[in-house]
Amino acid sequence: RRLSRLVRSMLDVSQLQARVSDKSRRKNFDLTELMLQTLLSFEKRADEKKLDMDLQLPEDHIMVFADPDAITQVIYNLVDNAVKFAFESSVITVLLYKKSGKAYVSIKDRGETIPPDDLPFIFDRFHKSDHSRSLDKDGVGLGLYLVKTIINSHDEDIAVTSRDGMTEFVFTLALSEGE
């Protein structure tokens, strides 16, 4: 079963790489709304783990220019990891703001810290830290690789920090013209 998941994942990666390099899929869309829709899919899992979702979204909508399907995948993967690795009864903070012509998305969870030796490799294909392997038996180590691939294909950045039980992923997107 693991091998078939791996083969399926490799096909998904190949298709995704072709799709995200297609700039015709990019358009102006409301990132605030897309985030809310994506976060709704985690309501049941968050409740089961007694997680509080602290959404810090602006009242004004933030419009970006990107591939909305690909960005949905980025948000989904990052929140999925946050839910998976957060301590039970803790808080996941999702923050969206704009600064210097960019939209910034931050997803923070309180849980096991990613070992400092693993941080430089966290976005590598098939990388799973020892901690991750013990909790995530089904994953093949492609989620964060896909996230980085999508963000890089948009000529944007993603970063991770993890210390003192707090892990935070932050990525940027280009604002729509006039934002």
mmCIF file of C-alpha atoms in Angstrom:
data_model
loop_
_atom_site.group_PDB
_atom_site.id
_atom_site.type_symbol
_atom_site.label_atom_id
_atom_site.label_comp_id
_atom_site.label_asym_id
_atom_site.label_seq_id
_atom_site.Cartn_x
_atom_site.Cartn_y
_atom_site.Cartn_z
ATOM 1 C CA ARG A 1 0.000 0.000 0.000
ATOM 2 C CA ARG A 2 2.792 2.423 0.826
ATOM 3 C CA LEU A 3 4.380 1.844 -2.593
ATOM 4 C CA SER A 4 1.123 2.552 -4.427
ATOM 5 C CA ARG A 5 0.705 5.742 -2.349
ATOM 6 C CA LEU A 6 4.245 6.714 -3.295
ATOM 7 C CA VAL A 7 3.626 6.109 -7.011
ATOM 8 C CA ARG A 8 0.350 8.062 -6.842
ATOM 9 C CA SER A 9 2.139 10.875 -5.026
ATOM 10 C CA MET A 10 4.879 10.999 -7.649
ATOM 11 C CA LEU A 11 2.261 11.287 -10.400
ATOM 12 C CA ASP A 12 0.549 14.044 -8.418
ATOM 13 C CA VAL A 13 3.872 15.899 -8.108
ATOM 14 C CA SER A 14 4.508 15.611 -11.838
ATOM 15 C CA GLN A 15 1.007 16.875 -12.691
ATOM 16 C CA LEU A 16 1.263 19.660 -10.136
ATOM 17 C CA GLN A 17 4.609 20.865 -11.481
ATOM 18 C CA ALA A 18 3.140 21.071 -14.981
ATOM 19 C CA ARG A 19 0.012 22.838 -13.700
ATOM 20 C CA VAL A 20 1.711 25.450 -11.504
ATOM 21 C CA SER A 21 4.098 26.467 -14.265
ATOM 22 C CA ASP A 22 1.034 27.296 -16.419
ATOM 23 C CA LYS A 23 0.723 31.028 -15.786
ATOM 24 C CA SER A 24 -2.619 31.139 -17.623
ATOM 25 C CA ARG A 25 -4.206 29.565 -14.499
ATOM 26 C CA ARG A 26 -3.404 32.675 -12.469
ATOM 27 C CA LYS A 27 -6.033 35.259 -11.786
ATOM 28 C CA ASN A 28 -7.104 37.871 -9.276
ATOM 29 C CA PHE A 29 -9.012 36.390 -6.344
ATOM 30 C CA ASP A 30 -9.937 37.095 -2.748
ATOM 31 C CA LEU A 31 -7.362 35.340 -0.559
ATOM 32 C CA THR A 32 -9.372 36.028 2.599
ATOM 33 C CA GLU A 33 -12.364 34.144 1.209
ATOM 34 C CA LEU A 34 -10.250 31.285 -0.139
ATOM 35 C CA MET A 35 -8.633 30.853 3.280
ATOM 36 C CA LEU A 36 -12.000 30.770 5.046
ATOM 37 C CA GLN A 37 -13.335 28.149 2.630
ATOM 38 C CA THR A 38 -10.228 25.990 3.038
ATOM 39 C CA LEU A 39 -10.231 26.280 6.836
ATOM 40 C CA LEU A 40 -13.849 25.100 7.007
ATOM 41 C CA SER A 41 -12.731 21.660 5.825
ATOM 42 C CA PHE A 42 -10.732 21.259 9.081
ATOM 43 C CA GLU A 43 -13.584 21.993 11.480
ATOM 44 C CA LYS A 44 -14.305 18.357 12.372
ATOM 45 C CA ARG A 45 -10.644 17.355 12.819
ATOM 46 C CA ALA A 46 -9.933 20.450 14.910
ATOM 47 C CA ASP A 47 -12.956 19.693 17.120
ATOM 48 C CA GLU A 48 -11.876 16.067 17.567
ATOM 49 C CA LYS A 49 -8.475 17.245 18.790
ATOM 50 C CA LYS A 50 -10.016 20.091 20.844
ATOM 51 C CA LEU A 51 -8.013 22.645 18.876
ATOM 52 C CA ASP A 52 -8.944 26.304 18.884
ATOM 53 C CA MET A 53 -8.531 28.024 15.515
ATOM 54 C CA ASP A 54 -7.522 31.641 16.090
ATOM 55 C CA LEU A 55 -8.260 33.338 12.753
ATOM 56 C CA GLN A 56 -6.691 36.767 12.434
ATOM 57 C CA LEU A 57 -8.043 37.849 9.072
ATOM 58 C CA PRO A 58 -8.502 41.477 8.027
ATOM 59 C CA GLU A 59 -11.969 42.946 7.694
ATOM 60 C CA ASP A 60 -11.057 44.144 4.214
ATOM 61 C CA HIS A 61 -10.577 41.458 1.621
ATOM 62 C CA ILE A 62 -7.056 40.917 0.338
ATOM 63 C CA MET A 63 -6.921 40.383 -3.402
ATOM 64 C CA VAL A 64 -3.959 38.479 -4.854
ATOM 65 C CA PHE A 65 -2.832 37.364 -8.299
ATOM 66 C CA ALA A 66 -2.073 33.632 -8.283
ATOM 67 C CA ASP A 67 -3.411 30.189 -9.190
ATOM 68 C CA PRO A 68 -6.306 29.782 -6.718
ATOM 69 C CA ASP A 69 -6.317 25.971 -6.914
ATOM 70 C CA ALA A 70 -2.595 25.801 -6.183
ATOM 71 C CA ILE A 71 -2.877 28.267 -3.299
ATOM 72 C CA THR A 72 -5.764 26.249 -1.874
ATOM 73 C CA GLN A 73 -3.384 23.265 -1.882
ATOM 74 C CA VAL A 74 -0.707 25.294 -0.059
ATOM 75 C CA ILE A 75 -3.106 26.432 2.661
ATOM 76 C CA TYR A 76 -4.618 22.961 2.964
ATOM 77 C CA ASN A 77 -1.202 21.258 3.346
ATOM 78 C CA LEU A 78 0.039 23.768 5.925
ATOM 79 C CA VAL A 79 -3.133 23.665 8.023
ATOM 80 C CA ASP A 80 -3.260 19.867 7.701
ATOM 81 C CA ASN A 81 0.259 19.673 9.165
ATOM 82 C CA ALA A 82 -0.640 22.151 11.906
ATOM 83 C CA VAL A 83 -3.692 20.085 12.913
ATOM 84 C CA LYS A 84 -1.725 16.843 12.699
ATOM 85 C CA PHE A 85 1.205 17.983 14.824
ATOM 86 C CA ALA A 86 -0.432 20.437 17.259
ATOM 87 C CA PHE A 87 -0.811 19.340 20.854
ATOM 88 C CA GLU A 88 -4.363 18.403 21.800
ATOM 89 C CA SER A 89 -6.347 21.332 23.251
ATOM 90 C CA SER A 90 -3.898 23.898 21.869
ATOM 91 C CA VAL A 91 -4.343 26.819 19.476
ATOM 92 C CA ILE A 92 -3.595 27.084 15.763
ATOM 93 C CA THR A 93 -3.207 30.704 14.687
ATOM 94 C CA VAL A 94 -3.890 31.667 11.078
ATOM 95 C CA LEU A 95 -2.888 35.213 10.233
ATOM 96 C CA LEU A 96 -3.323 37.125 6.967
ATOM 97 C CA TYR A 97 -2.017 40.625 6.398
ATOM 98 C CA LYS A 98 -0.477 42.790 3.721
ATOM 99 C CA LYS A 99 2.791 44.677 3.864
ATOM 100 C CA SER A 100 5.066 46.252 1.245
ATOM 101 C CA GLY A 101 2.991 45.115 -1.735
ATOM 102 C CA LYS A 102 2.685 41.496 -0.595
ATOM 103 C CA ALA A 103 0.094 39.356 1.136
ATOM 104 C CA TYR A 104 1.528 37.367 4.058
ATOM 105 C CA VAL A 105 -0.010 34.161 5.387
ATOM 106 C CA SER A 106 1.181 32.768 8.709
ATOM 107 C CA ILE A 107 0.100 29.403 10.136
ATOM 108 C CA LYS A 108 1.321 28.702 13.685
ATOM 109 C CA ASP A 109 0.813 25.677 15.886
ATOM 110 C CA ARG A 110 1.933 24.680 19.343
ATOM 111 C CA GLY A 111 3.364 21.156 19.349
ATOM 112 C CA GLU A 112 6.602 19.248 19.066
ATOM 113 C CA THR A 113 9.405 21.457 17.803
ATOM 114 C CA ILE A 114 10.957 20.481 14.480
ATOM 115 C CA PRO A 115 14.560 19.520 15.267
ATOM 116 C CA PRO A 116 16.969 22.316 14.212
ATOM 117 C CA ASP A 117 18.953 19.836 12.089
ATOM 118 C CA ASP A 118 15.793 19.087 10.081
ATOM 119 C CA LEU A 119 14.768 22.698 9.385
ATOM 120 C CA PRO A 120 17.072 23.199 6.342
ATOM 121 C CA PHE A 121 15.567 20.065 4.732
ATOM 122 C CA ILE A 122 11.908 20.431 5.704
ATOM 123 C CA PHE A 123 10.866 21.372 2.135
ATOM 124 C CA ASP A 124 12.914 18.637 0.429
ATOM 125 C CA ARG A 125 11.143 15.895 -1.494
ATOM 126 C CA PHE A 126 10.504 12.792 0.674
ATOM 127 C CA HIS A 127 11.953 14.433 3.784
ATOM 128 C CA LYS A 128 10.318 13.362 7.019
ATOM 129 C CA SER A 129 11.884 14.086 10.361
ATOM 130 C CA ASP A 130 12.090 11.261 12.885
ATOM 131 C CA HIS A 131 9.377 13.033 14.881
ATOM 132 C CA SER A 132 7.144 13.208 11.829
ATOM 133 C CA ARG A 133 7.598 9.532 11.008
ATOM 134 C CA SER A 134 6.386 8.478 14.419
ATOM 135 C CA LEU A 135 3.156 10.476 14.129
ATOM 136 C CA ASP A 136 2.472 10.400 10.409
ATOM 137 C CA LYS A 137 2.546 6.786 9.276
ATOM 138 C CA ASP A 138 0.683 7.421 6.006
ATOM 139 C CA GLY A 139 2.532 10.401 4.566
ATOM 140 C CA VAL A 140 5.327 10.042 2.040
ATOM 141 C CA GLY A 141 7.066 13.357 2.740
ATOM 142 C CA LEU A 142 5.790 15.360 -0.225
ATOM 143 C CA GLY A 143 3.369 17.857 1.355
ATOM 144 C CA LEU A 144 5.888 20.570 2.190
ATOM 145 C CA TYR A 145 7.811 19.898 -1.021
ATOM 146 C CA LEU A 146 4.588 20.604 -2.950
ATOM 147 C CA VAL A 147 3.996 23.756 -0.899
ATOM 148 C CA LYS A 148 7.488 25.076 -1.678
ATOM 149 C CA THR A 149 7.140 24.131 -5.369
ATOM 150 C CA ILE A 150 3.870 26.055 -5.661
ATOM 151 C CA ILE A 151 5.117 29.131 -3.816
ATOM 152 C CA ASN A 152 8.400 29.179 -5.769
ATOM 153 C CA SER A 153 6.513 28.839 -9.065
ATOM 154 C CA HIS A 154 4.766 32.102 -8.131
ATOM 155 C CA ASP A 155 8.193 33.709 -7.531
ATOM 156 C CA GLU A 156 7.325 34.047 -3.850
ATOM 157 C CA ASP A 157 8.857 32.891 -0.586
ATOM 158 C CA ILE A 158 8.046 30.522 2.269
ATOM 159 C CA ALA A 159 9.874 30.202 5.564
ATOM 160 C CA VAL A 160 9.569 28.067 8.683
ATOM 161 C CA THR A 161 10.621 28.645 12.270
ATOM 162 C CA SER A 162 10.275 26.099 15.039
ATOM 163 C CA ARG A 163 11.410 26.622 18.617
ATOM 164 C CA ASP A 164 10.087 26.351 22.144
ATOM 165 C CA GLY A 165 7.106 24.269 21.019
ATOM 166 C CA MET A 166 5.913 26.792 18.407
ATOM 167 C CA THR A 167 6.150 26.101 14.666
ATOM 168 C CA GLU A 168 5.283 28.813 12.164
ATOM 169 C CA PHE A 169 5.118 28.735 8.379
ATOM 170 C CA VAL A 170 4.900 32.088 6.564
ATOM 171 C CA PHE A 171 4.495 32.561 2.829
ATOM 172 C CA THR A 172 3.968 35.542 0.562
ATOM 173 C CA LEU A 173 1.863 36.208 -2.522
ATOM 174 C CA ALA A 174 1.734 39.141 -4.925
ATOM 175 C CA LEU A 175 -1.167 41.477 -4.351
ATOM 176 C CA SER A 176 -3.474 42.223 -7.263
ATOM 177 C CA GLU A 177 -2.768 45.487 -9.037
ATOM 178 C CA GLY A 178 -4.356 48.365 -7.169
ATOM 179 C CA GLU A 179 -4.302 46.550 -3.799
#
